[in-house]
Coordinates of C-alpha atoms in Angstrom, one line a residue:
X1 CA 168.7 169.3 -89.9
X2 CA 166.3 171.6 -92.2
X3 CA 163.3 172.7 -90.8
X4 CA 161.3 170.9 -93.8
X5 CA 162.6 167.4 -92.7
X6 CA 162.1 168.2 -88.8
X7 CA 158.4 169.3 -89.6
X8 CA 157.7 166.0 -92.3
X9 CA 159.0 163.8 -88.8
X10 CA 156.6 165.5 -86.5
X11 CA 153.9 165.0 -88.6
X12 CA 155.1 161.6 -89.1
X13 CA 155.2 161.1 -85.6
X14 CA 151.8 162.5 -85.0
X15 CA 150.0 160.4 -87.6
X16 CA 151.5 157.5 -86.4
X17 CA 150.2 158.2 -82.6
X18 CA 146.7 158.9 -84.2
X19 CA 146.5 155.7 -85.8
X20 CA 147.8 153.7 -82.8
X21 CA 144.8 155.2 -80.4
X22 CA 141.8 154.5 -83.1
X23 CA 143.7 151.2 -83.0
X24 CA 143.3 150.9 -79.3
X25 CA 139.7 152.8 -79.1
X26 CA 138.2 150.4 -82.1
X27 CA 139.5 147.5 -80.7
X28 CA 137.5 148.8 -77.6
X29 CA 134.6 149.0 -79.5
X30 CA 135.0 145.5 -80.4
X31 CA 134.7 144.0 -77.3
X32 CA 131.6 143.2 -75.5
X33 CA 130.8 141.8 -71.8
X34 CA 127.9 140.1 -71.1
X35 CA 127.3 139.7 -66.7
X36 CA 124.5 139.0 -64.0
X37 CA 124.2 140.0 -60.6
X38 CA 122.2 137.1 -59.6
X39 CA 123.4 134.1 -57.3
X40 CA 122.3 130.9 -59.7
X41 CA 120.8 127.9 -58.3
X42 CA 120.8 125.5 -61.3
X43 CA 123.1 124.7 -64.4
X44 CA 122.6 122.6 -66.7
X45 CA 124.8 121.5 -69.7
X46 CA 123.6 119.5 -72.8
X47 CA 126.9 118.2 -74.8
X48 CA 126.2 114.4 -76.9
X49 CA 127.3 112.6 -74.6
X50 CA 124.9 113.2 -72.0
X51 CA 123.2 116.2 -69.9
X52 CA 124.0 117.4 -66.4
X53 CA 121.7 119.0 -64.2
X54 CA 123.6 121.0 -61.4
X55 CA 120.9 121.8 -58.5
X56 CA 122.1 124.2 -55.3
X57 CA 120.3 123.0 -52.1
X58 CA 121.4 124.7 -48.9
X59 CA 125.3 125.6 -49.4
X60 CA 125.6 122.2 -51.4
X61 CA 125.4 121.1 -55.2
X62 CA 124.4 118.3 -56.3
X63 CA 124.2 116.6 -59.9
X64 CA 121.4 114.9 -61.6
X65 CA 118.6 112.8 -60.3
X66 CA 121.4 110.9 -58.4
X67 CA 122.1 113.8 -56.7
X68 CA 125.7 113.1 -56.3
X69 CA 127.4 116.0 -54.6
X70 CA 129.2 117.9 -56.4
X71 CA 133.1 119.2 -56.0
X72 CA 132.5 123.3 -55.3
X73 CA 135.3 124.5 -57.2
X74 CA 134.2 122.9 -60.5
X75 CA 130.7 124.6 -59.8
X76 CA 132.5 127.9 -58.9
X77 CA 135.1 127.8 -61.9
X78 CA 131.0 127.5 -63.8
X79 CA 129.7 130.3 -62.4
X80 CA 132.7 133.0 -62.9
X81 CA 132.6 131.8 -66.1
X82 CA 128.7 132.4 -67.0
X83 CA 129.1 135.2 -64.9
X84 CA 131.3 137.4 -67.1
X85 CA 131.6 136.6 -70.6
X86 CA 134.2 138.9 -72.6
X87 CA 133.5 138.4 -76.1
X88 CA 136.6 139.9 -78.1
X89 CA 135.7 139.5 -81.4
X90 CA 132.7 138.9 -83.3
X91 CA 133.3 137.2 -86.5
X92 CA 130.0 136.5 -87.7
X93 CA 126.6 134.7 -87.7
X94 CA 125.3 131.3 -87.6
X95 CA 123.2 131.1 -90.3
X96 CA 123.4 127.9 -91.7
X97 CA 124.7 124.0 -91.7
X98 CA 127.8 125.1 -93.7
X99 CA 128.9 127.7 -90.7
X100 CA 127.8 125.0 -87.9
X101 CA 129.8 122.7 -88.7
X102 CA 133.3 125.3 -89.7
X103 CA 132.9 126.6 -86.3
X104 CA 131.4 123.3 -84.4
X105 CA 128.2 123.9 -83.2
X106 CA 126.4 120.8 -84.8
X107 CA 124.9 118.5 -82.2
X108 CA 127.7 116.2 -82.1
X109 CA 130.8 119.1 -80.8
X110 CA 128.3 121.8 -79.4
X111 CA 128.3 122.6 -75.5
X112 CA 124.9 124.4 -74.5
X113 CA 125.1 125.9 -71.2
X114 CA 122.1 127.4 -69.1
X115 CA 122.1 129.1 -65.7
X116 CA 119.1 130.1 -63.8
X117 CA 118.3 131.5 -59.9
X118 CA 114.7 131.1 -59.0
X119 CA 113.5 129.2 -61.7
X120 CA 114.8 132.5 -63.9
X121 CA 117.3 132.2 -66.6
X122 CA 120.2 134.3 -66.1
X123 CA 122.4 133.2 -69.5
X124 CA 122.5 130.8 -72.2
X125 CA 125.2 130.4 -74.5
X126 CA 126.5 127.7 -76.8
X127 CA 130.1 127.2 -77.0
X128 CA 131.5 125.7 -80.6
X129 CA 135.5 124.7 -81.1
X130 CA 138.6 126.4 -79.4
X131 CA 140.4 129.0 -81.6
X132 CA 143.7 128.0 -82.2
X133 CA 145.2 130.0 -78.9
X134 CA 143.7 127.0 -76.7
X135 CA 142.3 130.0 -74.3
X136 CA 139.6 130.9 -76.4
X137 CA 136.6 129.5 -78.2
X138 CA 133.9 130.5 -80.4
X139 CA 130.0 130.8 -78.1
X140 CA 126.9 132.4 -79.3
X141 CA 125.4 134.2 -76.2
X142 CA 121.7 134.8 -75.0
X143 CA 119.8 133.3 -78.1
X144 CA 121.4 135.3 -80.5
X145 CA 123.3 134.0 -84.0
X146 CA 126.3 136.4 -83.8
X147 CA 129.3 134.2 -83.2
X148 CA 131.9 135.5 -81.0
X149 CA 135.4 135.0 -79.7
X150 CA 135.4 134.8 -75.9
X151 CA 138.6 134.5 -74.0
X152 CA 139.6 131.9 -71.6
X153 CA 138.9 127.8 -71.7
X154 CA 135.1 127.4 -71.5
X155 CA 135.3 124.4 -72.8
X156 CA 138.1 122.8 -70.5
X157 CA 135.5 123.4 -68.1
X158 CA 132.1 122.6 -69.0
X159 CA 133.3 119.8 -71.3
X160 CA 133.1 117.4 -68.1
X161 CA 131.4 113.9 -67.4
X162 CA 129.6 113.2 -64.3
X163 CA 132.5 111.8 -62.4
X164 CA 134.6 114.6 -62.8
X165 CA 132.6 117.0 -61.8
X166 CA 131.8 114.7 -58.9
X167 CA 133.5 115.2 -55.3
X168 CA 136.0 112.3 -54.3
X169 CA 135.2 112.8 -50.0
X170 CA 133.2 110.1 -49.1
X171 CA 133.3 111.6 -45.8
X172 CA 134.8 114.4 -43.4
X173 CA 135.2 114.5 -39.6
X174 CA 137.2 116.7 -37.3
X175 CA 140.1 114.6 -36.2
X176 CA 139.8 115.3 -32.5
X177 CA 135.9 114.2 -32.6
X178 CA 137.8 110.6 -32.9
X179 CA 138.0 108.2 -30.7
X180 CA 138.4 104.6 -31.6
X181 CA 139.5 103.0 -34.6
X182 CA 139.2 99.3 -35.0
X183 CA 140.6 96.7 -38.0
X184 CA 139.9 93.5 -38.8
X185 CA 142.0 92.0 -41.7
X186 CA 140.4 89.3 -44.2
X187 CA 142.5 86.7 -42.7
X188 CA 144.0 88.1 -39.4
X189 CA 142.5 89.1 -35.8
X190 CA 140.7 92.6 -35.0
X191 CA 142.7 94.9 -33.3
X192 CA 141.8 98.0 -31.9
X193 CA 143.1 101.2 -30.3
X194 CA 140.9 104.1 -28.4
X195 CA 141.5 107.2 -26.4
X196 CA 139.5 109.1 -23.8
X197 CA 139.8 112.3 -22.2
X198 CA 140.4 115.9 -23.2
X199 CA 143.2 116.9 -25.6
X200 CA 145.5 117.9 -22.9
X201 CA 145.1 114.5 -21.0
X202 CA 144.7 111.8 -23.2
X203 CA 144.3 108.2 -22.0
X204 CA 145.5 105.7 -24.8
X205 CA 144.6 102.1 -25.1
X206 CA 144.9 99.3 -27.1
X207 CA 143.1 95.7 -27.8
X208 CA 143.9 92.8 -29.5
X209 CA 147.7 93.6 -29.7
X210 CA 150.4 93.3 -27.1
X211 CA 152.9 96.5 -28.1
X212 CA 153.9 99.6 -26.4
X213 CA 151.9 102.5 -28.3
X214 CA 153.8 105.4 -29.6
X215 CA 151.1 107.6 -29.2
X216 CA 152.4 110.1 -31.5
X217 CA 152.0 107.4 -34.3
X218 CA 149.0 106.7 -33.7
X219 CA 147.7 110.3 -33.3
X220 CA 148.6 110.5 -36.9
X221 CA 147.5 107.3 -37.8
X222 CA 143.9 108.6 -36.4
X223 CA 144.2 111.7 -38.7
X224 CA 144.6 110.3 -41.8
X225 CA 141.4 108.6 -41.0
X226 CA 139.4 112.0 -40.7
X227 CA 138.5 112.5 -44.4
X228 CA 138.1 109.3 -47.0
X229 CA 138.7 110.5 -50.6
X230 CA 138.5 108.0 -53.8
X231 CA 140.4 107.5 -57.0
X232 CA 137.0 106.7 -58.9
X233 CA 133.0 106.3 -58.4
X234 CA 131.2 102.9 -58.9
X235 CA 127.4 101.7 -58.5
X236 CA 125.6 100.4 -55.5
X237 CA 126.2 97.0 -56.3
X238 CA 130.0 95.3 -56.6
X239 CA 130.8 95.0 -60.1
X240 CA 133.9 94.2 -59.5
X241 CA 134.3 91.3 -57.9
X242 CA 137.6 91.3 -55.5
X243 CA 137.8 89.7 -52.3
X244 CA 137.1 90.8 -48.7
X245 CA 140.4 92.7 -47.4
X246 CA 140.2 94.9 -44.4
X247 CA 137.8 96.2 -42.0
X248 CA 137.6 99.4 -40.8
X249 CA 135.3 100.6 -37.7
X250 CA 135.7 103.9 -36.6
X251 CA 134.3 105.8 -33.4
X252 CA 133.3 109.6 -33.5
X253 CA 131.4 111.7 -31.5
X254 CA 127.7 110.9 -32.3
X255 CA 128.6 108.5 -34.9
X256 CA 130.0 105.3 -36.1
X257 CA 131.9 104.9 -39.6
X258 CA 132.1 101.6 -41.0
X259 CA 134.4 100.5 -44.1
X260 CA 134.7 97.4 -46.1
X261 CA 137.4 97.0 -48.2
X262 CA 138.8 94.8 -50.9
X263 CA 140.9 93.6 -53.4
X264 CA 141.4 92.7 -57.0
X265 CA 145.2 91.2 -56.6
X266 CA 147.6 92.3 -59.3
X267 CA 147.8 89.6 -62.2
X268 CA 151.3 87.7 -62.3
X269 CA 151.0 87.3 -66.2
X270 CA 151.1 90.9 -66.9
X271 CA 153.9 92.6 -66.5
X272 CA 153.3 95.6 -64.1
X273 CA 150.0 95.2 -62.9
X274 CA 149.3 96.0 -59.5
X275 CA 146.1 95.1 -57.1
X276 CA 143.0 97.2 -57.6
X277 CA 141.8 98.7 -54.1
X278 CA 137.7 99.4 -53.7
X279 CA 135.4 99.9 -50.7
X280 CA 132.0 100.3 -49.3
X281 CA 131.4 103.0 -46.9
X282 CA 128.3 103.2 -44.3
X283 CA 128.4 106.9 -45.1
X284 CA 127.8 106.4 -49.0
X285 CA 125.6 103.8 -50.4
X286 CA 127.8 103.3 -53.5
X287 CA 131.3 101.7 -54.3
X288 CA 134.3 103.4 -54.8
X289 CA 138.1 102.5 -55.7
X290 CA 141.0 103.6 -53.4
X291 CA 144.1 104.2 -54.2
X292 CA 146.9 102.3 -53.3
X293 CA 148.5 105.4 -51.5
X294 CA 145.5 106.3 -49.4
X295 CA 145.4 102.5 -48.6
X296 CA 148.3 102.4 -46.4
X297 CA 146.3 103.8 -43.5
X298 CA 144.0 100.5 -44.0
X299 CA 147.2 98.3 -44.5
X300 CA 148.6 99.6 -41.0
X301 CA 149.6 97.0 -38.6
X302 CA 150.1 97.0 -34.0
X303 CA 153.5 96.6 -35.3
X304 CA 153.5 99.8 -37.3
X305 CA 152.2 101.7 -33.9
X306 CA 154.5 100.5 -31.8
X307 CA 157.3 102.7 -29.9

């Protein structure tokens, strides 16, 4: 090869590995962070369909005046998020009506987000539509017009009602801190089974049933009593209108849980309908729907227990 052509491809080469690093430094320059250091206390979120007011008391959150406690990995997913804000673009200002609405930050689509500590505000920022990656979204940050590009799904996760963002436990106790568990069926009679003693030397018994326990069955059968989790949130009154189904009683140390369920049979002129489970819990004062699957610990029977 002459040495004319050799030197045109190094210099070639060369120009072409300058213009990929001012590629690489300006797209640097591009992107900017926005973080806090602070632990917050309070978010709140205006969207059109209704605020929420996220308050932390003690290691809990809790939502709204209701205070309805809150599921901690929503409320954590909400803070890493406010937290550190990578804005990879900025692609211009909102000026006007006309740019509001291109980008959706008119009242009806935009999703305001504030978090404070202390009753000091750590971030705002506004967050208008997803970009067209579905991992990114246009925000304005900390008051200011410029509209940005920020990666990841910000709205997927402050786009939320109340009852998602709501925890599903009604309640949680330690499985050995039980000690009786007692059901009465709508139309049937209460039966109950108990233990005493330490773990190593348990003493089983039952009432209201003549069967030999399997005691394995119904250690397991006492687990899946330990935490009550629901398909969906109602009011403190029944608006739904079922009919009394099972009655649950259970003993723990220090306390007594009771449980009232019922049931909304399945209609027999629609195909594929199925009964609709609900409860009322002495732990909660509101109503809740169970699902069909958590209901088979209810729906047990001496029978089911038996060796």
């Amino acid at each position: 090869m002459k040495p004319r052509k050799i030197i045109l491809i190094a210099a070639d080469l060369v120009l072409l590995v300058v213009c990929i690093l001012q590629g690489i430094f300006s797209a640097k320059d591009n992107v900017r962070t926005f973080k806090f250091s602070e632990t917050p206390d309070e978010i709140i979120i205006e969207k059109s369909d209704g605020n929420i007011r996220l308050v932390k008391e003690d290691e809990q959150w809790f939502i709204n005046d209701e205070k309805y406690e809150a599921t901690l990995a929503n409320v954590d997913n909400m803070i890493e998020y406010s937290n550190y804000i990578r804005a990879i673009e900025r692609v211009g200002k909102l000026t006007n009506e006309a740019v509001a609405a291109k980008y959706e930050f008119d009242e009806m689509n935009a999703i305001k987000v504030t978090v404070n500590a202390g009753g000091k505000t750590l971030r705002t920022y506004t967050l208008g539509k997803d970009c067209s990656t579905g991992v990114q979204c246009y925000a304005t940050v900390d008051g200011s017009n410029d509209i940005y590009i920020i990666d990841h799904d910000y709205r997927f996760v402050f786009d939320k009602t109340v009852d998602q963002l709501r925890s599903k436990v009604v309640y949680t106790v330690d499985p050995v801190e039980i000690s009786s568990v007692s059901v009465k069926p709508a139309d049937g009679e209460q039966w109950a089974i108990s233990r005493t003693g330490s773990a190593d030397d348990l003493q089983w018994n039952v009432s209201g049933a003549e069967i030999t326990l399997d005691t394995e069955k119904a250690s397991d059968w006492f687990n899946g009593f330990a935490t009550l989790t629901v398909s969906k949130w109602h009011g403190k009154s029944d608006d739904i209108g079922g009919e009394p189904y099972i009655s649950v009683n259970i003993g723990t140390t220090g306390k007594s849980i009771s449980i009232q369920t019922f049931i909304v049979p399945a209609d027999p002129e629609v195909e594929g309908s199925s009964p609709v489970y609900y409860g009322k819990c002495s732990s909660s004062p509101y109503y809740f729907e169970i699902s069909s699957y958590n209901m088979t610990n209810f729906q047990k029977t001496p029978e089911d227990l038996q060796r």
